[in-house]
Coordinates of C-alpha atoms and ligand atoms in Angstrom, one line a residue:
M1 CA 31.3 -69.3 -26.4
G2 CA 32.4 -70.6 -22.9
K3 CA 35.2 -68.9 -21.1
M4 CA 38.6 -70.8 -21.2
I5 CA 39.9 -71.5 -17.6
Q6 CA 43.5 -71.2 -17.1
P7 CA 44.3 -73.2 -14.0
D8 CA 47.2 -72.1 -11.8
L9 CA 48.9 -75.4 -11.2
D10 CA 51.5 -73.8 -8.9
F11 CA 48.7 -72.6 -6.7
V12 CA 47.1 -76.0 -6.6
K13 CA 50.5 -77.4 -5.4
E14 CA 50.9 -74.5 -2.9
L15 CA 47.4 -75.2 -1.6
T16 CA 48.1 -78.9 -1.2
A17 CA 51.3 -78.1 0.7
A18 CA 49.7 -75.4 2.8
G19 CA 47.3 -77.9 4.4
G20 CA 44.8 -78.9 1.7
G21 CA 46.6 -82.3 1.4
D22 CA 45.0 -84.6 -1.1
S23 CA 41.5 -83.2 -0.5
L24 CA 41.3 -81.6 -3.9
K25 CA 41.7 -84.9 -5.6
K26 CA 39.1 -86.7 -3.5
C27 CA 36.3 -84.2 -3.8
F28 CA 33.5 -85.3 -6.3
Q29 CA 31.3 -82.3 -5.8
C30 CA 28.4 -84.1 -3.9
A31 CA 27.7 -80.9 -1.8
T32 CA 27.3 -82.6 1.5
C33 CA 29.7 -80.1 3.0
S34 CA 27.6 -77.1 1.9
V35 CA 24.5 -78.8 3.2
V36 CA 25.9 -79.5 6.8
C37 CA 27.6 -76.1 7.1
N38 CA 25.5 -74.1 9.6
V39 CA 27.0 -70.7 8.7
T40 CA 26.9 -70.8 4.8
H41 CA 24.4 -68.8 2.9
S42 CA 21.6 -70.2 0.8
D43 CA 22.7 -68.3 -2.2
K44 CA 26.0 -69.5 -3.6
P45 CA 26.8 -71.6 -0.5
F46 CA 30.4 -72.6 0.5
P47 CA 32.6 -74.6 0.8
R48 CA 31.7 -76.8 -2.2
K49 CA 32.2 -74.1 -4.7
E50 CA 35.7 -73.3 -3.2
M51 CA 36.6 -77.0 -3.6
I52 CA 36.0 -76.9 -7.3
W53 CA 37.7 -73.5 -7.7
A54 CA 40.6 -75.0 -5.8
Q55 CA 40.6 -78.0 -8.1
W56 CA 40.8 -75.7 -11.1
G57 CA 43.5 -73.6 -9.5
L58 CA 41.5 -70.3 -9.5
K59 CA 43.9 -68.5 -7.2
D60 CA 42.7 -64.9 -7.8
K61 CA 39.1 -65.9 -7.1
L62 CA 39.9 -67.9 -4.0
I63 CA 42.2 -65.5 -2.1
A64 CA 39.7 -62.6 -2.6
D65 CA 36.7 -64.8 -1.8
P66 CA 34.9 -63.2 1.3
D67 CA 33.3 -66.7 2.0
I68 CA 36.6 -68.2 3.1
W69 CA 36.5 -65.9 6.0
L70 CA 32.9 -66.4 6.9
C71 CA 33.9 -70.1 7.6
H72 CA 34.9 -70.5 11.3
Q73 CA 36.7 -73.8 10.7
C74 CA 34.2 -75.8 12.9
S75 CA 35.1 -78.8 10.7
D76 CA 31.4 -80.0 10.5
C77 CA 31.9 -80.3 6.7
T78 CA 35.2 -82.3 7.1
A79 CA 33.5 -84.7 9.5
H80 CA 30.6 -85.4 7.1
C81 CA 32.4 -85.5 3.8
P82 CA 31.8 -89.0 2.3
R83 CA 35.0 -89.0 0.4
G84 CA 37.2 -88.2 3.3
A85 CA 38.2 -84.9 1.9
K86 CA 38.9 -82.0 4.3
P87 CA 37.1 -78.9 3.0
G88 CA 37.4 -77.2 6.4
E89 CA 41.2 -77.6 6.2
V90 CA 41.3 -76.6 2.5
L91 CA 39.4 -73.3 3.4
G92 CA 42.0 -72.8 6.3
A93 CA 44.9 -73.3 3.8
I94 CA 43.3 -70.7 1.3
R95 CA 43.0 -68.2 4.3
K96 CA 46.7 -68.7 5.0
L97 CA 47.6 -68.1 1.3
S98 CA 45.2 -65.0 1.3
I99 CA 46.9 -63.5 4.3
H100 CA 50.4 -64.1 2.8
T101 CA 49.3 -62.6 -0.6
F102 CA 47.9 -59.4 0.8
S103 CA 50.1 -58.7 3.9
K104 CA 53.3 -56.9 2.9
P105 CA 56.3 -57.3 2.9
T106 CA 55.6 -60.8 1.6
L107 CA 58.9 -62.2 2.8
F108 CA 57.5 -62.2 6.3
G109 CA 54.5 -64.2 5.1
K110 CA 56.8 -66.8 3.6
L111 CA 58.8 -67.0 6.8
A112 CA 55.7 -67.3 9.0
G113 CA 54.3 -70.0 6.8
S114 CA 57.2 -72.4 6.9
P115 CA 59.2 -74.2 9.7
A116 CA 62.4 -73.0 8.0
G117 CA 61.3 -69.4 8.8
L118 CA 60.8 -69.9 12.5
L119 CA 64.5 -69.4 13.6
P120 CA 65.0 -66.2 11.6
L121 CA 61.8 -64.8 13.0
L122 CA 62.7 -65.6 16.5
L123 CA 66.2 -64.2 16.1
I124 CA 65.0 -60.7 15.0
P125 CA 63.6 -59.8 18.5
V126 CA 66.4 -61.7 20.3
F127 CA 68.9 -59.5 18.5
I128 CA 66.9 -56.2 18.9
I129 CA 66.1 -56.7 22.6
G130 CA 69.5 -58.2 23.3
A131 CA 71.3 -55.2 21.6
V132 CA 69.2 -52.7 23.7
I133 CA 70.3 -54.7 27.0
L134 CA 73.9 -54.9 26.0
G135 CA 74.0 -51.4 24.5
L136 CA 72.6 -49.9 27.7
G137 CA 74.9 -52.0 29.9
R138 CA 72.0 -53.4 31.8
L139 CA 73.5 -56.7 32.7
H140 CA 75.6 -54.9 35.3
H141 CA 72.6 -53.4 37.0
L142 CA 70.8 -56.6 38.1
E143 CA 72.0 -56.9 41.7
G144 CA 69.4 -56.5 44.5
P145 CA 65.6 -56.9 44.3
I146 CA 64.3 -58.1 41.1
V147 CA 62.8 -55.3 39.1
F148 CA 62.3 -55.9 35.4
E149 CA 63.0 -52.3 34.5
K150 CA 66.6 -52.8 35.5
L151 CA 67.0 -55.3 32.5
V152 CA 65.1 -53.2 30.0
P153 CA 64.1 -49.6 30.9
I154 CA 60.4 -48.8 30.2
P155 CA 61.2 -46.1 27.6
A156 CA 63.2 -48.7 25.7
V157 CA 60.4 -51.4 26.0
D158 CA 58.0 -48.8 24.7
A159 CA 60.3 -47.8 21.8
I160 CA 60.6 -51.4 20.8
F161 CA 57.0 -52.3 21.0
I162 CA 55.6 -49.1 19.5
S163 CA 57.9 -49.7 16.5
A164 CA 56.7 -53.3 16.3
A165 CA 53.1 -52.2 16.5
L166 CA 53.5 -49.5 13.9
F167 CA 55.1 -52.1 11.5
A168 CA 52.1 -54.3 12.1
V169 CA 49.5 -51.5 11.6
L170 CA 51.1 -50.4 8.4
S171 CA 51.3 -53.9 7.0
F172 CA 47.7 -54.6 8.0
W173 CA 46.6 -51.3 6.4
G174 CA 48.2 -52.2 3.1
G175 CA 46.9 -55.7 3.3
I176 CA 43.3 -54.7 4.0
K177 CA 43.2 -52.1 1.2
G178 CA 44.4 -54.7 -1.2
F179 CA 42.0 -57.4 0.1
W180 CA 39.0 -54.9 -0.1
T181 CA 39.8 -54.0 -3.7
A182 CA 40.4 -57.7 -4.7
M183 CA 37.0 -58.7 -3.1
H184 CA 35.2 -56.1 -5.3
K185 CA 37.0 -57.4 -8.3
A186 CA 36.5 -61.1 -7.5
T187 CA 32.8 -60.9 -6.7
G188 CA 31.9 -58.1 -9.2
L189 CA 29.8 -56.6 -6.4
E190 CA 29.6 -52.9 -5.4
S191 CA 27.6 -51.4 -2.6
T192 CA 24.7 -49.0 -3.1
K193 CA 24.8 -48.1 0.6
G194 CA 27.5 -45.5 0.7
S195 CA 29.3 -45.7 4.0
P196 CA 30.3 -49.2 5.4
V197 CA 29.8 -47.9 9.0
P198 CA 26.4 -49.6 9.5
A199 CA 28.0 -52.9 8.3
V200 CA 30.8 -52.4 10.9
M201 CA 28.3 -51.6 13.7
S202 CA 26.4 -54.8 12.9
V203 CA 29.5 -57.0 12.9
I204 CA 30.9 -55.9 16.3
P205 CA 28.2 -57.5 18.5
E206 CA 28.5 -60.7 16.4
I207 CA 32.2 -60.9 17.0
I208 CA 32.0 -60.1 20.7
G209 CA 29.2 -62.7 21.2
H210 CA 31.0 -65.3 19.0
K211 CA 27.6 -66.0 17.4
R212 CA 28.9 -68.1 14.5
F213 CA 31.0 -70.3 16.8
D214 CA 27.8 -71.3 18.6
K215 CA 26.7 -73.0 15.5
C216 CA 29.6 -75.5 15.5
D217 CA 28.6 -79.2 16.0
V218 CA 31.7 -81.4 15.8
Q219 CA 33.9 -78.9 17.7
S220 CA 31.4 -77.4 20.0
G221 CA 34.0 -76.9 22.6
R222 CA 35.8 -74.4 20.4
T223 CA 33.3 -71.6 21.3
S224 CA 34.1 -71.4 25.0
A225 CA 37.9 -71.9 24.4
H226 CA 37.9 -69.1 21.8
K227 CA 36.0 -66.9 24.2
F228 CA 38.5 -67.5 27.0
V229 CA 41.3 -66.6 24.7
F230 CA 39.5 -63.5 23.2
W231 CA 38.6 -62.1 26.7
G232 CA 42.1 -62.9 27.9
F233 CA 43.6 -60.8 25.1
A234 CA 41.0 -58.0 25.7
G235 CA 41.8 -57.9 29.4
L236 CA 45.5 -57.7 28.8
A237 CA 44.9 -54.9 26.2
V238 CA 42.9 -53.0 28.8
T239 CA 45.6 -53.4 31.5
T240 CA 48.3 -52.4 29.1
T241 CA 46.4 -49.2 28.1
W242 CA 45.6 -48.5 31.8
A243 CA 49.4 -48.8 32.7
V244 CA 50.4 -46.5 29.8
I245 CA 47.8 -43.9 30.8
Y246 CA 49.2 -43.9 34.4
L247 CA 52.8 -43.8 33.2
Y248 CA 52.5 -41.0 30.6
G249 CA 49.2 -39.4 31.5
L250 CA 48.6 -39.4 35.2
G251 CA 52.2 -40.2 36.3
W252 CA 53.6 -42.4 38.9
E253 CA 53.5 -39.5 41.4
G254 CA 50.9 -36.8 42.4
P255 CA 47.2 -36.9 43.2
Y256 CA 46.5 -39.9 41.0
S257 CA 49.8 -41.6 41.9
F258 CA 50.4 -45.2 40.9
S259 CA 50.3 -46.3 44.6
I260 CA 50.3 -49.9 45.7
A261 CA 46.7 -49.6 46.5
S262 CA 45.8 -48.2 43.1
Q263 CA 47.8 -50.9 41.3
F264 CA 45.6 -53.7 42.9
P265 CA 42.7 -53.7 40.4
L266 CA 45.1 -53.4 37.5
K267 CA 47.2 -56.4 38.7
L268 CA 44.0 -58.3 39.5
L269 CA 42.7 -57.7 36.0
A270 CA 46.0 -58.6 34.5
L271 CA 46.1 -61.9 36.5
V272 CA 42.5 -62.9 35.6
S273 CA 43.2 -62.1 31.9
M274 CA 46.4 -64.1 31.9
L275 CA 44.6 -67.1 33.5
S276 CA 41.8 -66.7 31.0
L277 CA 44.3 -66.7 28.1
L278 CA 46.2 -69.8 29.5
Y279 CA 43.0 -71.7 30.2
G280 CA 41.6 -70.8 26.8
I281 CA 44.7 -71.9 24.9
W282 CA 44.9 -75.2 26.9
K283 CA 41.3 -75.8 25.8
V284 CA 42.1 -75.1 22.2
I285 CA 44.9 -77.5 22.3
S286 CA 42.9 -80.2 24.0
N287 CA 39.9 -79.8 21.8
R288 CA 42.0 -80.0 18.7
N289 CA 43.7 -83.3 19.9
H290 CA 40.3 -84.8 20.8
T291 CA 38.7 -84.0 17.5
E292 CA 41.7 -84.7 15.3
E293 CA 40.2 -87.8 13.7
K294 CA 37.0 -86.2 12.6
A295 CA 38.0 -82.6 12.1
G296 CA 41.7 -82.8 11.0
K297 CA 44.8 -82.0 12.8
G298 CA 45.3 -78.4 11.8
T299 CA 48.4 -77.0 10.0
Y300 CA 51.9 -75.6 10.9
F301 CA 50.4 -72.2 10.5
D302 CA 47.7 -72.9 13.1
W303 CA 49.8 -74.6 15.7
T304 CA 52.7 -72.0 15.6
F305 CA 50.1 -69.4 16.6
I306 CA 48.6 -71.6 19.3
Y307 CA 52.0 -72.3 20.8
L308 CA 53.1 -68.7 20.5
V309 CA 50.0 -67.6 22.5
L310 CA 50.8 -70.3 25.0
L311 CA 54.4 -69.2 25.3
V312 CA 53.4 -65.6 25.8
G313 CA 51.0 -66.6 28.6
L314 CA 53.3 -69.0 30.3
T315 CA 56.4 -66.7 30.2
G316 CA 54.3 -63.8 31.5
A317 CA 52.9 -65.8 34.4
L318 CA 56.2 -67.5 35.1
S319 CA 58.3 -64.3 35.1
W320 CA 55.8 -62.8 37.5
G321 CA 55.8 -65.8 39.9
V322 CA 59.6 -66.3 39.8
R323 CA 60.1 -62.5 40.5
L324 CA 57.9 -62.8 43.5
L325 CA 60.1 -65.7 44.8
G326 CA 63.1 -63.4 44.3
L327 CA 64.9 -65.7 41.9
P328 CA 67.3 -64.0 39.3
S329 CA 66.1 -66.4 36.7
A330 CA 63.1 -64.2 36.4
Y331 CA 65.1 -61.9 34.2
F332 CA 65.8 -64.7 31.8
I333 CA 62.2 -65.7 31.6
Y334 CA 61.2 -62.0 31.2
F335 CA 63.6 -61.7 28.3
F336 CA 61.9 -64.5 26.4
H337 CA 58.5 -63.1 27.4
L338 CA 59.5 -59.9 25.6
V339 CA 60.7 -61.9 22.6
F340 CA 57.4 -63.8 22.3
V341 CA 55.3 -60.7 22.8
F342 CA 57.2 -59.1 20.0
C343 CA 56.7 -62.0 17.7
L344 CA 52.9 -62.0 18.5
F345 CA 52.5 -58.3 17.6
A346 CA 55.1 -57.6 14.9
Y347 CA 54.2 -60.7 13.0
A348 CA 50.5 -60.5 13.5
P349 CA 49.7 -59.5 9.9
F350 CA 51.5 -62.7 8.7
S351 CA 50.3 -65.2 11.3
K352 CA 47.0 -66.7 12.1
M353 CA 46.4 -63.7 14.4
A354 CA 45.6 -61.9 11.2
H355 CA 42.4 -63.8 10.9
M356 CA 40.8 -61.2 13.3
V357 CA 41.4 -58.4 10.9
Y358 CA 40.8 -60.3 7.6
R359 CA 37.7 -62.0 8.9
T360 CA 36.2 -58.7 10.3
T361 CA 36.9 -57.1 6.9
A362 CA 35.2 -59.9 5.0
M363 CA 32.2 -59.8 7.3
V364 CA 31.9 -56.0 6.8
F365 CA 32.3 -56.4 3.1
S366 CA 29.7 -59.1 2.8
R367 CA 27.1 -57.0 4.6
H368 CA 28.1 -53.8 2.9
V369 CA 27.6 -55.3 -0.6
G370 CA 24.5 -57.3 0.4
L371 CA 25.9 -60.8 0.4
E372 CA 24.8 -61.1 4.0
E373 CA 22.1 -59.2 5.9
E374 CA 23.2 -56.5 8.3
Ligands
SF4_401 S1 31.3 -83.2 0.9 FE1 33.4 -83.8 0.3 S2 33.1 -84.7 -1.8 FE2 31.3 -83.6 -1.3 S3 31.5 -81.6 -2.3 FE3 32.2 -81.4 -0.1 S4 34.4 -81.8 -0.1 FE4 33.5 -82.5 -2.1
SF4_402 S1 34.5 -75.6 8.5 FE1 32.5 -75.3 9.4 S2 32.1 -73.2 8.9 FE2 33.7 -73.8 7.6 S3 32.8 -74.5 5.6 FE3 33.0 -76.2 7.0 S4 31.1 -76.5 8.1 FE4 31.2 -74.4 7.3

């Protein structure tokens, strides 16, 4: 006797609201999407099967489906769908619901996923950083040359951002553990290989080289845009680590002192990384606007992340430039730079930034259990 399917109608509504739109009603299972997809596997290809699972409301199967993360939202399938459904956007909406199911506390996922949550999420760092500034009486120390440390001392910046990073790491850890277990349950697959380390090692070059992105047709410009953003973030991570090592390891004084001359390569790398980030995100926005008709507009979830990265880059570059001009408004811009950086890192497990961690985990899982070759 066949198995009775219990559709989760609330999930179907959630998916429709999250960016799936009326795609689920339109799909008549012709499989064009799976045929045109350049990254799907030949065995059990996506996204056609996900479209029917979504129509049936199979929430548990979809949110733990590794294939939703192997999709890189190139939108080739959306451009070719004869029914005007948007399978690329449906998979994007499922990924968003997957992130919000696994990342804890779930309240932050709800806030990050809806326009009504934007103000509360912004107010949290405004209050935290504002309380530090007022509590330490820093507003009375801003006369003279512009030095950002006068507004927020470095140990206070470190305390705020290390706490935000710890919160994000713990949330990611809990989310990934739940996601890994759910993928085993949903696929029914177990590995015979023991350690997942070989799968991890095979995934790293693919991510660095953006090999899947290279297969996009409709949005071919996405590859270079994504690379500029990726390398911009990587460069800024290196400069931050470099500065922390100087500050807490080698010290500002002594044989390896943080002299003006030794700061030059650090500042040059920071500048180049910032420009790479800004150029990359500008390209992301312009690509999305140019391909909107064929590839879909993207959702609130996508755009809030794009604008957050843009604001981080713009306020970072502006606060630097305005400081060099000696204008006191540099403090104001720097304050908002700290607020946006806090949002980027503390809310990473609930925003589109989480895709880096969930996609990597799904790629490792797929190779570990033999869904994909290492
Ligand atoms: S191409 Fe469109 S109609 Fe055909 S299976 Fe995919 S989503 Fe459905
Ligand atoms: S958006 Fe691109 S990668 Fe994702 S399923 Fe469609 S064709 Fe494949």
